[in-house]
PQR file of N, CA, C, O and H, with PARSE charges and radii, in Angstrom:
ATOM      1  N   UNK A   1      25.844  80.483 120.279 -0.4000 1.5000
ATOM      2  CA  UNK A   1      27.170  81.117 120.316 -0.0000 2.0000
ATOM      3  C   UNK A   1      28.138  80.218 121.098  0.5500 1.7000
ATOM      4  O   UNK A   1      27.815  79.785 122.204 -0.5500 1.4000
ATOM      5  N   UNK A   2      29.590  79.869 120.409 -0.4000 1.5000
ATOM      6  CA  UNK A   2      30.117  79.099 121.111 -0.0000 2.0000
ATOM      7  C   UNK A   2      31.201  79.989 122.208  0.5500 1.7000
ATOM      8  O   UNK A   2      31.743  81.066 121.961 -0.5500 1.4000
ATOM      9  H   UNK A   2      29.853  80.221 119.511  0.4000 1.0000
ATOM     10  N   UNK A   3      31.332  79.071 123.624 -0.4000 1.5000
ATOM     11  CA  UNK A   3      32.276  80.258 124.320 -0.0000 2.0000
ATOM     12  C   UNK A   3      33.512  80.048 123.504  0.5500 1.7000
ATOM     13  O   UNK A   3      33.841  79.421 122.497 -0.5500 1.4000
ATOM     14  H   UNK A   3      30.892  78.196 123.825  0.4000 1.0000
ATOM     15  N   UNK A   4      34.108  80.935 124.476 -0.4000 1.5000
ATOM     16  CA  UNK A   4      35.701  81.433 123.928 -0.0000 2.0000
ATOM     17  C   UNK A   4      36.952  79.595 124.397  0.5500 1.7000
ATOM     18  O   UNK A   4      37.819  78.967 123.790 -0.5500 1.4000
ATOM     19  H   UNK A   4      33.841  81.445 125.294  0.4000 1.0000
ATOM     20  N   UNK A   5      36.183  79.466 125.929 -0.4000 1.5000
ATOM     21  CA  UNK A   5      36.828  78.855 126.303 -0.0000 2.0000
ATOM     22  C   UNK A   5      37.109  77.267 125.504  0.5500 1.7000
ATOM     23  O   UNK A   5      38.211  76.718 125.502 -0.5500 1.4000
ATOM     24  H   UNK A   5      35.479  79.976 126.422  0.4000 1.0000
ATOM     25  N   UNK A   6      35.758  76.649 124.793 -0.4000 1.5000
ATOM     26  CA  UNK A   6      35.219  75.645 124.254 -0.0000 2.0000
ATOM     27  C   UNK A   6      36.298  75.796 122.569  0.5500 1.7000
ATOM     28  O   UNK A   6      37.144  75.080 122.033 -0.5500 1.4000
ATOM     29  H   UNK A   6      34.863  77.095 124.795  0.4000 1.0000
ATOM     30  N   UNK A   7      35.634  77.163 122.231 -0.4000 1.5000
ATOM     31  CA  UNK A   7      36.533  77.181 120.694 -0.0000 2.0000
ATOM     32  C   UNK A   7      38.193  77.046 120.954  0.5500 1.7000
ATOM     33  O   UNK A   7      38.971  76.335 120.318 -0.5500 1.4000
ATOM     34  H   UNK A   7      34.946  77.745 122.666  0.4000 1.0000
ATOM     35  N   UNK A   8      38.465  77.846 121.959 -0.4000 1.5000
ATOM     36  CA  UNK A   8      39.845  77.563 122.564 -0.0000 2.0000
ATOM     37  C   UNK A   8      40.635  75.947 122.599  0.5500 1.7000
ATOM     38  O   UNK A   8      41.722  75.487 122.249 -0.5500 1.4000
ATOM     39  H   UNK A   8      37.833  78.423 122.475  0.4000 1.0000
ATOM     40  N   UNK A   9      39.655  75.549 123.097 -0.4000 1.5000
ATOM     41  CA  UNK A   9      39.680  74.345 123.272 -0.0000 2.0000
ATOM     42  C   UNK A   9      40.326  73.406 122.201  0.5500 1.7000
ATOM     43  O   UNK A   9      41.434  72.875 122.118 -0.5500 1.4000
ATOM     44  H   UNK A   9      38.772  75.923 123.381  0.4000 1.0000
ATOM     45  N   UNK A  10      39.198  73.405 121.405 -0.4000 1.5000
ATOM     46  CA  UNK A  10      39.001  73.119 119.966 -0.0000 2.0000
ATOM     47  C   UNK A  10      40.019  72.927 118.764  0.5500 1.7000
ATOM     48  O   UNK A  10      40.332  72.049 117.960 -0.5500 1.4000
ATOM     49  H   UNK A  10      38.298  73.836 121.472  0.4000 1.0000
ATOM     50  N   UNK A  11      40.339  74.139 119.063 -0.4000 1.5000
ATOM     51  CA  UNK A  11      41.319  75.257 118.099 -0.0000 2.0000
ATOM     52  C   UNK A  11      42.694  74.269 118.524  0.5500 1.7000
ATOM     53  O   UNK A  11      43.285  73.547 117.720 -0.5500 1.4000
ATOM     54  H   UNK A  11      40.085  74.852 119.716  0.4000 1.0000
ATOM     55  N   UNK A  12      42.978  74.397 119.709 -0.4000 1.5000
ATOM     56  CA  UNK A  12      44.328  73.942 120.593 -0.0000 2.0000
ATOM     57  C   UNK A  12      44.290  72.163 120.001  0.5500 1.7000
ATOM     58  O   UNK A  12      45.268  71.700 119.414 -0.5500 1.4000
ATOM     59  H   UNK A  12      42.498  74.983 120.361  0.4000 1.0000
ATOM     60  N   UNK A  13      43.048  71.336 120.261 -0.4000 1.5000
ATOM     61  CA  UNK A  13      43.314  69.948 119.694 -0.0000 2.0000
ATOM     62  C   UNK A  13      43.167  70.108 118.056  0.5500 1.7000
ATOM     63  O   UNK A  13      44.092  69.487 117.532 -0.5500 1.4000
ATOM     64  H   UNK A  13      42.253  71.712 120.738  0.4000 1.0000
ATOM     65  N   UNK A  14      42.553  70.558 117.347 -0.4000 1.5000
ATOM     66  CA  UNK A  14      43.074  70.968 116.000 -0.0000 2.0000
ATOM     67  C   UNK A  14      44.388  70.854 115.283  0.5500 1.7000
ATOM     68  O   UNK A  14      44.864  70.105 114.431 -0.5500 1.4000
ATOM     69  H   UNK A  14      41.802  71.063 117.772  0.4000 1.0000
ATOM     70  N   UNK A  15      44.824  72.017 116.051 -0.4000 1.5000
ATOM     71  CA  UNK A  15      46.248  72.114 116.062 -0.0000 2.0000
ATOM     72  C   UNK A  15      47.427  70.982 116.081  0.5500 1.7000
ATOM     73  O   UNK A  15      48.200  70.526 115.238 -0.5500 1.4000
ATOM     74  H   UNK A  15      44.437  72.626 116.743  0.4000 1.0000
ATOM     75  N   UNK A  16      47.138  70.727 117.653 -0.4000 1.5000
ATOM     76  CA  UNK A  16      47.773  69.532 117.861 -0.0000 2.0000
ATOM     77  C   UNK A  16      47.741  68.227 116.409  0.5500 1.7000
ATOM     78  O   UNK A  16      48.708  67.781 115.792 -0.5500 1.4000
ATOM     79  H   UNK A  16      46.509  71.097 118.337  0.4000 1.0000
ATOM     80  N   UNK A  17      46.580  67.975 116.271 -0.4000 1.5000
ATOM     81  CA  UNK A  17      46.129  67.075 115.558 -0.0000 2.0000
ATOM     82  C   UNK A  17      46.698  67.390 114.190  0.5500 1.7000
ATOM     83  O   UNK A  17      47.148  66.467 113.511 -0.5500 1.4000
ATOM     84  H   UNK A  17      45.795  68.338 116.773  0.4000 1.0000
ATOM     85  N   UNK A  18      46.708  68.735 113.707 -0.4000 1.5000
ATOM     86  CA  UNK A  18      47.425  68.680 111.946 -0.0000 2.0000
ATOM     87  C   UNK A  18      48.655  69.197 112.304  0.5500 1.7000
ATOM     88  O   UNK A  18      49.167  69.882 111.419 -0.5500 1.4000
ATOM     89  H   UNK A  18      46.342  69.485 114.258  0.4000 1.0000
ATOM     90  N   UNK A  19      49.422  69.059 113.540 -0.4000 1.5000
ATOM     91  CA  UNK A  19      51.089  69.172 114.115 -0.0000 2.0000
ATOM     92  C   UNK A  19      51.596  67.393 113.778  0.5500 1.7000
ATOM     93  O   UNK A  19      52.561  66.943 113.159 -0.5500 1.4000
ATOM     94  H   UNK A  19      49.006  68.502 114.259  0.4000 1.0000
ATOM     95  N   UNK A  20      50.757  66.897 114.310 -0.4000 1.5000
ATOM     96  CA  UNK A  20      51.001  65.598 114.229 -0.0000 2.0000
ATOM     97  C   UNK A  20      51.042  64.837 113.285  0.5500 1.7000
ATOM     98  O   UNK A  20      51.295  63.645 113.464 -0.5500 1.4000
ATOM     99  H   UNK A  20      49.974  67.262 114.813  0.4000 1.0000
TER
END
């Protein structure tokens, strides 16, 4: 199970990354 904080994480450079 992944934590909240890690997928959070994740999710946030994701983001960033298909913003860019």
């Amino acid at each position: 199970m992944i934590n909240t904080y890690v997928s959070n994480c994740l999710l946030q450079l994701s983001g960033r990354s298909f913003t860019n």
